[in-house]
Amino acid sequence: MSTLLSTPVRTVLPRRSRFAAALRRGLWWGVLSLTGGVERRGRLPRGGCVVVANHSSHADTAALLAALDARHSPAIGAAADYWFASPWRRRICRRMAAGFPVRRGGGGMEDLLTMAGELRAGRAVVLFPEGTRAKDGTLGSFHRGALVLAEEAGVPVVPVGIAGTDRLLPKHGRLRSSLVRVTIGEPLPSAVSPDEARDAVVALHARAVAEPLRDSATRRRVAAVVTSRLGVPLAFCWAFAEALSWPLMPELLLGAVCAAVPRAALKMSLGALAGSLAGGLLALHLASAGVHLPAPLTTDRMRAEVRHELALEGASAVRHQPWNGIPFKVYGAEAGHAGVPASDWLAASAAARGSRTLTVGLAFAGFGLLMRRHRRWYGRCLVLLGGGFAAGLSLIVHGWS
């Protein structure tokens, strides 16, 4: 009989609860990936546990839901006077964060003890023992509620350090990009003191803050150029030259620089767009004056197709350029030969090139945000980008030969 009592019973939470937790984890992982990424170190132990973490931002909840395993179906203790003060906040808290109310003005211990059964069933209950968000990043004293709950349920206390959320969403501040790190420590016995639990969380938080973000030397060099005074002029000149004769599309440059420095995507894209429009306008005037510029990696079939489109549609024929693979410089030169008015050409090419240039720039910026925590692989990404561009260009030229 004693052997049976000493053998731990493995509990499995209801499938519906684990499925909802998996959906929440996927949601918040996706959101944090777009705002700088989220990293986790360590894992929760099997079975129920009380998670205690530092608290400096509303984003702490999202970070924990994204990092903790769905098999624990984590539930978050939330301030009843704030998150459950109105019906819409209550619905958001319960559905998006699996929150349960904890009163801060008396009765909070009773609210916590209602979760003892959930803990015994294998659930993880997440609490912020400071009771409120810290203002200056330093941890306040821990209340005993989380430890009493763990002792009542007979489960361990797991300290967790969160770093980066205070920059991502500061208290009374605006959302901005930041990598978030969640470091899960070793389980502590339920009889641990508040000071011991706090010291464990402080150590984990300090470790997460001090961990350097591994980066690529190539990315740092690219970022230094992009963020200097040379960044936008470089994009302008590259696109300007491509609209006249240069064989490498400005989208290749945008792919490299926007992935390296996502926050510079808009200004670099606008610089490239301005260069394309200026170069295209000059190409039209030079062609109308009988000047023939070299156009490497173009074919007679490309020029014949553009002449046919211009004869049918006039300046608006350039709208086909983002999709058919024919270089922009071919459209500019043939528009000059066909006598297309400069004003019509500028308006039509602004719409066509603008949609393509801005879409590519913002898409690579999104990729750069998703890959923020993998910056050390930037050099490999450049190789893949260059290889993909070369292969695509070869197929286009071959197809129009």
XYZ file of C-alpha atoms in Angstrom:
401
model
C 0.000 0.000 0.000
C 2.798 2.434 0.871
C 4.436 1.686 -2.487
C 1.273 2.697 -4.299
C 0.997 5.931 -2.331
C 4.605 6.923 -3.000
C 4.330 6.407 -6.758
C 3.558 9.708 -8.491
C 0.467 9.676 -10.624
C 0.989 11.114 -14.082
C -1.851 13.468 -14.886
C -2.949 14.619 -18.333
C -4.915 17.810 -18.787
C -8.040 17.729 -20.959
C -7.337 17.814 -24.673
C -9.492 20.903 -25.147
C -7.446 22.805 -22.552
C -4.151 21.809 -24.162
C -5.470 22.704 -27.628
C -6.517 26.181 -26.445
C -3.106 26.633 -24.824
C -1.404 25.625 -28.082
C -3.448 28.219 -29.985
C -2.512 30.915 -27.485
C 1.123 29.930 -27.636
C 1.107 30.101 -31.449
C -0.648 33.470 -31.403
C 1.751 35.138 -29.000
C 4.814 33.513 -30.535
C 3.739 34.972 -33.886
C 3.128 38.425 -32.422
C 6.465 38.517 -30.605
C 8.260 37.209 -33.696
C 7.035 40.284 -35.562
C 8.194 42.620 -32.801
C 11.734 41.293 -32.438
C 11.520 37.595 -31.575
C 11.306 35.489 -28.436
C 13.860 33.019 -27.059
C 13.463 30.438 -24.310
C 16.086 28.777 -22.155
C 15.107 25.797 -19.991
C 11.855 23.848 -19.596
C 9.172 23.375 -16.977
C 9.218 20.112 -15.005
C 6.578 17.471 -15.574
C 3.343 17.944 -13.707
C 1.858 21.021 -12.105
C 3.978 23.900 -10.843
C 3.720 27.506 -9.734
C 5.726 29.797 -12.002
C 7.020 32.999 -10.390
C 8.493 35.684 -12.650
C 9.622 39.299 -12.637
C 7.089 41.813 -13.911
C 7.885 45.070 -15.703
C 5.474 45.107 -18.662
C 2.078 43.911 -19.871
C 4.120 42.041 -22.507
C 5.398 39.670 -19.782
C 2.175 37.682 -20.073
C 2.571 37.320 -23.845
C 6.208 36.272 -23.399
C 5.322 33.525 -20.921
C 2.392 32.234 -22.978
C 4.675 32.060 -26.028
C 7.506 30.327 -24.168
C 5.820 27.853 -21.806
C 4.773 24.425 -23.062
C 1.133 24.028 -24.068
C 0.999 20.648 -22.305
C 1.015 22.583 -19.014
C -1.896 24.769 -20.196
C -0.502 27.787 -18.285
C -2.987 30.021 -16.448
C -2.018 33.601 -15.594
C -2.993 35.300 -12.343
C -4.315 38.766 -13.258
C -5.297 41.769 -11.133
C -9.057 41.575 -10.648
C -9.441 45.341 -10.241
C -7.861 45.971 -13.655
C -8.298 43.024 -16.008
C -11.721 41.987 -14.718
C -13.135 45.464 -14.146
C -15.148 45.470 -17.403
C -16.741 42.749 -19.566
C -14.486 43.298 -22.582
C -11.282 43.242 -20.514
C -12.507 40.119 -18.756
C -13.153 38.357 -22.074
C -9.776 39.381 -23.491
C -7.940 38.261 -20.351
C -9.630 34.877 -20.175
C -9.569 33.978 -23.864
C -6.247 35.473 -24.945
C -4.247 34.861 -21.770
C -6.099 32.140 -19.817
C -6.251 34.661 -16.982
C -8.000 34.194 -13.659
C -8.800 37.049 -11.220
C -6.739 37.731 -8.121
C -7.971 40.491 -5.822
C -5.349 42.919 -4.619
C -7.424 44.649 -1.961
C -8.283 41.621 0.203
C -9.350 38.088 -0.630
C -6.453 37.423 -3.003
C -5.273 34.384 -1.057
C -8.688 32.754 -1.443
C -8.559 33.418 -5.198
C -5.155 31.755 -5.455
C -6.155 28.678 -3.472
C -8.987 27.965 -5.923
C -6.224 26.970 -8.383
C -4.836 24.193 -6.153
C -6.920 21.558 -7.926
C -5.667 22.771 -11.326
C -2.095 22.455 -10.112
C -2.641 18.898 -8.894
C -4.087 18.083 -12.321
C -0.793 19.094 -13.934
C -1.410 22.719 -14.857
C 1.136 25.539 -14.564
C -0.100 28.607 -12.692
C 1.864 31.775 -13.499
C 2.052 34.512 -10.879
C 3.918 37.795 -10.543
C 4.687 37.889 -6.811
C 5.604 41.584 -6.886
C 1.906 42.301 -7.380
C 2.487 45.116 -9.892
C 4.814 46.141 -12.681
C 8.223 47.463 -11.643
C 9.021 50.999 -12.782
C 12.809 51.000 -12.943
C 13.576 47.378 -13.778
C 14.479 46.380 -10.219
C 12.469 43.607 -8.601
C 10.355 44.469 -5.596
C 9.721 42.210 -2.629
C 7.761 38.988 -3.243
C 4.426 38.332 -1.561
C 3.883 34.900 -0.029
C 0.712 34.014 -1.960
C 2.414 32.045 -4.739
C 4.433 30.025 -2.227
C 1.414 29.260 -0.057
C -0.453 28.036 -3.141
C 2.447 25.771 -4.131
C 2.658 24.311 -0.637
C -1.106 23.748 -0.490
C -1.083 21.916 -3.855
C 2.175 20.069 -3.159
C 3.896 21.273 -6.332
C 7.280 22.936 -6.910
C 7.939 26.620 -7.475
C 9.677 27.412 -10.781
C 11.515 30.769 -11.029
C 11.539 32.484 -14.435
C 13.490 35.530 -15.570
C 12.085 37.697 -18.367
C 14.216 40.239 -20.247
C 13.385 42.608 -23.098
C 9.710 43.232 -22.367
C 10.500 46.483 -20.553
C 11.892 47.788 -23.838
C 9.222 46.142 -26.000
C 6.299 47.681 -24.107
C 7.445 49.979 -21.282
C 5.070 50.888 -18.489
C 2.959 53.766 -19.843
C 5.056 53.635 -23.038
C 4.603 52.708 -26.688
C 5.242 49.403 -28.448
C 8.629 49.087 -30.149
C 10.845 46.321 -31.475
C 12.842 44.237 -28.996
C 14.041 40.668 -28.592
C 12.424 38.974 -25.574
C 14.202 36.286 -23.567
C 12.530 33.885 -21.128
C 14.883 31.876 -18.906
C 13.348 29.033 -16.871
C 15.233 27.984 -13.759
C 15.413 24.795 -11.733
C 12.353 23.909 -9.607
C 12.416 25.041 -5.983
C 10.663 23.218 -3.123
C 7.243 24.548 -2.165
C 8.614 25.493 1.274
C 11.015 28.039 -0.240
C 10.984 31.513 1.343
C 9.929 34.651 -0.589
C 13.483 36.016 -0.454
C 14.946 32.786 -1.856
C 12.411 32.746 -4.689
C 13.114 36.394 -5.428
C 16.881 35.819 -5.478
C 16.423 32.975 -7.986
C 14.318 35.182 -10.279
C 16.821 38.061 -9.982
C 19.674 35.755 -11.019
C 17.732 34.408 -14.022
C 16.706 37.908 -15.106
C 20.306 39.127 -14.875
C 21.486 36.150 -16.912
C 18.893 36.831 -19.624
C 19.802 40.536 -19.778
C 23.548 39.856 -19.950
C 23.360 37.232 -22.687
C 24.732 38.840 -25.866
C 22.792 38.680 -29.119
C 24.954 36.770 -31.554
C 25.349 38.804 -34.704
C 27.033 38.633 -38.100
C 30.005 40.885 -38.785
C 28.708 41.268 -42.344
C 25.322 42.445 -41.101
C 26.965 44.981 -38.804
C 28.970 46.410 -41.710
C 25.880 46.620 -43.919
C 23.925 48.244 -41.079
C 26.685 50.814 -40.559
C 26.431 51.899 -44.208
C 22.635 51.878 -44.287
C 22.277 54.000 -41.165
C 24.958 56.470 -42.281
C 24.515 59.405 -44.661
C 25.413 57.077 -47.527
C 22.402 54.776 -47.095
C 19.630 56.565 -49.033
C 22.016 57.996 -51.706
C 23.279 54.455 -52.309
C 19.730 53.174 -52.886
C 18.978 56.152 -55.164
C 22.135 55.741 -57.267
C 21.715 51.955 -57.586
C 18.130 52.295 -58.837
C 19.010 55.274 -61.021
C 21.816 53.318 -62.722
C 19.580 50.246 -63.175
C 16.928 52.358 -64.922
C 19.599 53.409 -67.441
C 21.923 50.442 -67.947
C 23.023 48.674 -64.712
C 21.902 45.004 -64.877
C 21.242 44.409 -61.158
C 17.743 45.332 -59.956
C 17.369 47.636 -56.943
C 15.271 44.917 -55.286
C 18.491 42.948 -54.808
C 19.950 45.817 -52.793
C 16.707 46.279 -50.854
C 16.653 42.603 -49.970
C 20.127 42.854 -48.460
C 19.730 46.139 -46.580
C 16.125 45.818 -45.355
C 16.806 42.386 -43.893
C 19.869 43.822 -42.144
C 18.147 46.970 -40.804
C 14.335 46.539 -40.898
C 13.681 49.993 -39.435
C 15.387 51.571 -42.469
C 13.183 49.732 -44.972
C 10.819 52.588 -45.755
C 13.445 55.277 -46.350
C 15.644 52.919 -48.395
C 12.647 51.825 -50.481
C 11.609 55.423 -51.104
C 15.199 56.288 -52.061
C 15.278 53.405 -54.547
C 11.889 54.420 -55.945
C 13.056 58.004 -56.460
C 16.183 56.737 -58.221
C 14.131 54.479 -60.518
C 11.780 57.291 -61.500
C 14.612 59.757 -62.119
C 16.591 57.222 -64.124
C 13.546 56.120 -66.092
C 12.724 59.727 -66.994
C 16.296 60.334 -68.131
C 16.268 57.093 -70.160
C 13.107 58.263 -71.927
C 14.641 61.648 -72.838
C 17.934 60.087 -73.995
C 16.107 57.546 -76.176
C 13.888 60.223 -77.699
C 17.082 62.145 -78.554
C 18.534 59.091 -80.311
C 21.021 58.099 -77.603
C 21.385 54.322 -77.228
C 22.705 53.164 -73.866
C 24.084 49.635 -73.334
C 21.491 47.264 -71.887
C 23.171 44.036 -70.763
C 21.054 40.935 -70.085
C 18.207 42.139 -72.301
C 16.987 40.582 -75.553
C 15.364 41.663 -78.822
C 12.233 39.755 -77.869
C 11.923 41.844 -74.694
C 12.126 45.061 -76.714
C 9.605 43.779 -79.264
C 7.146 42.871 -76.495
C 7.488 46.306 -74.871
C 6.977 48.095 -78.224
C 3.801 46.058 -78.738
C 2.486 46.887 -75.254
C 3.274 50.600 -75.644
C 1.480 50.728 -79.000
C -1.643 49.266 -77.385
C -1.633 50.923 -73.960
C 0.698 53.893 -74.060
C 2.473 54.810 -70.827
C 0.249 52.496 -68.766
C 1.983 49.512 -70.394
C 4.686 49.853 -67.731
C 2.239 48.270 -65.260
C 3.259 44.898 -66.724
C 6.905 45.435 -65.770
C 6.763 44.222 -62.164
C 5.399 40.856 -63.312
C 6.830 39.940 -66.715
C 10.519 40.141 -65.785
C 11.426 42.661 -68.485
C 13.870 45.230 -67.024
C 12.582 48.719 -66.312
C 15.294 50.237 -68.512
C 13.788 48.525 -71.569
C 10.442 50.194 -70.888
C 12.110 53.587 -70.399
C 14.102 53.402 -73.615
C 11.220 52.096 -75.730
C 8.881 54.718 -74.285
C 11.329 57.364 -75.508
C 11.473 55.806 -78.959
C 7.667 55.705 -79.071
C 7.320 59.373 -78.110
C 5.410 58.744 -74.861
C 4.842 62.078 -73.039
C 7.155 62.458 -70.048
C 4.317 63.389 -67.667
C 2.291 60.305 -68.590
C 5.360 58.128 -68.246
C 6.271 59.512 -64.833
C 2.768 58.962 -63.426
C 2.438 55.420 -64.789
C 5.948 54.337 -63.788
C 5.496 55.793 -60.285
C 2.486 53.532 -59.710
C 4.129 50.436 -61.213
C 7.558 50.825 -59.645
C 6.154 52.093 -56.373
C 4.039 48.994 -55.788
C 6.935 46.671 -56.522
C 9.688 48.568 -54.716
C 7.738 49.240 -51.530
C 6.334 45.705 -51.390
C 9.792 44.143 -51.730
C 11.345 46.497 -49.175
C 8.662 45.938 -46.542
C 8.610 42.183 -47.170
C 12.339 41.908 -46.519
C 11.953 44.136 -43.464
C 9.392 41.663 -42.118
C 11.826 38.845 -42.842
C 14.541 40.744 -40.993
C 12.298 41.112 -37.941
C 11.455 37.410 -37.970
C 15.162 36.542 -38.239
C 16.277 39.023 -35.571
C 17.385 36.316 -33.162
C 19.242 34.535 -36.016
C 21.298 37.515 -37.155
C 24.420 35.387 -37.060
C 23.131 33.698 -40.237
C 22.869 36.937 -42.198
C 25.854 36.031 -44.375
C 24.194 32.775 -45.394
C 21.010 34.661 -46.201
C 23.004 36.966 -48.486
C 24.449 33.975 -50.311
C 20.965 32.502 -50.774
C 19.630 35.875 -51.933
C 22.428 36.274 -54.481
C 22.050 32.692 -55.697
C 18.283 33.038 -56.010
C 18.634 36.310 -57.892
C 21.184 34.842 -60.297
C 19.015 31.795 -60.956
C 15.894 33.909 -61.449
C 17.689 36.313 -63.793
C 19.032 33.419 -65.863
C 15.542 31.948 -66.208
C 14.079 35.321 -67.232
C 16.737 36.006 -69.858
C 16.444 32.453 -71.183
C 12.663 32.728 -71.319
C 12.811 35.942 -73.351
C 15.600 34.772 -75.677
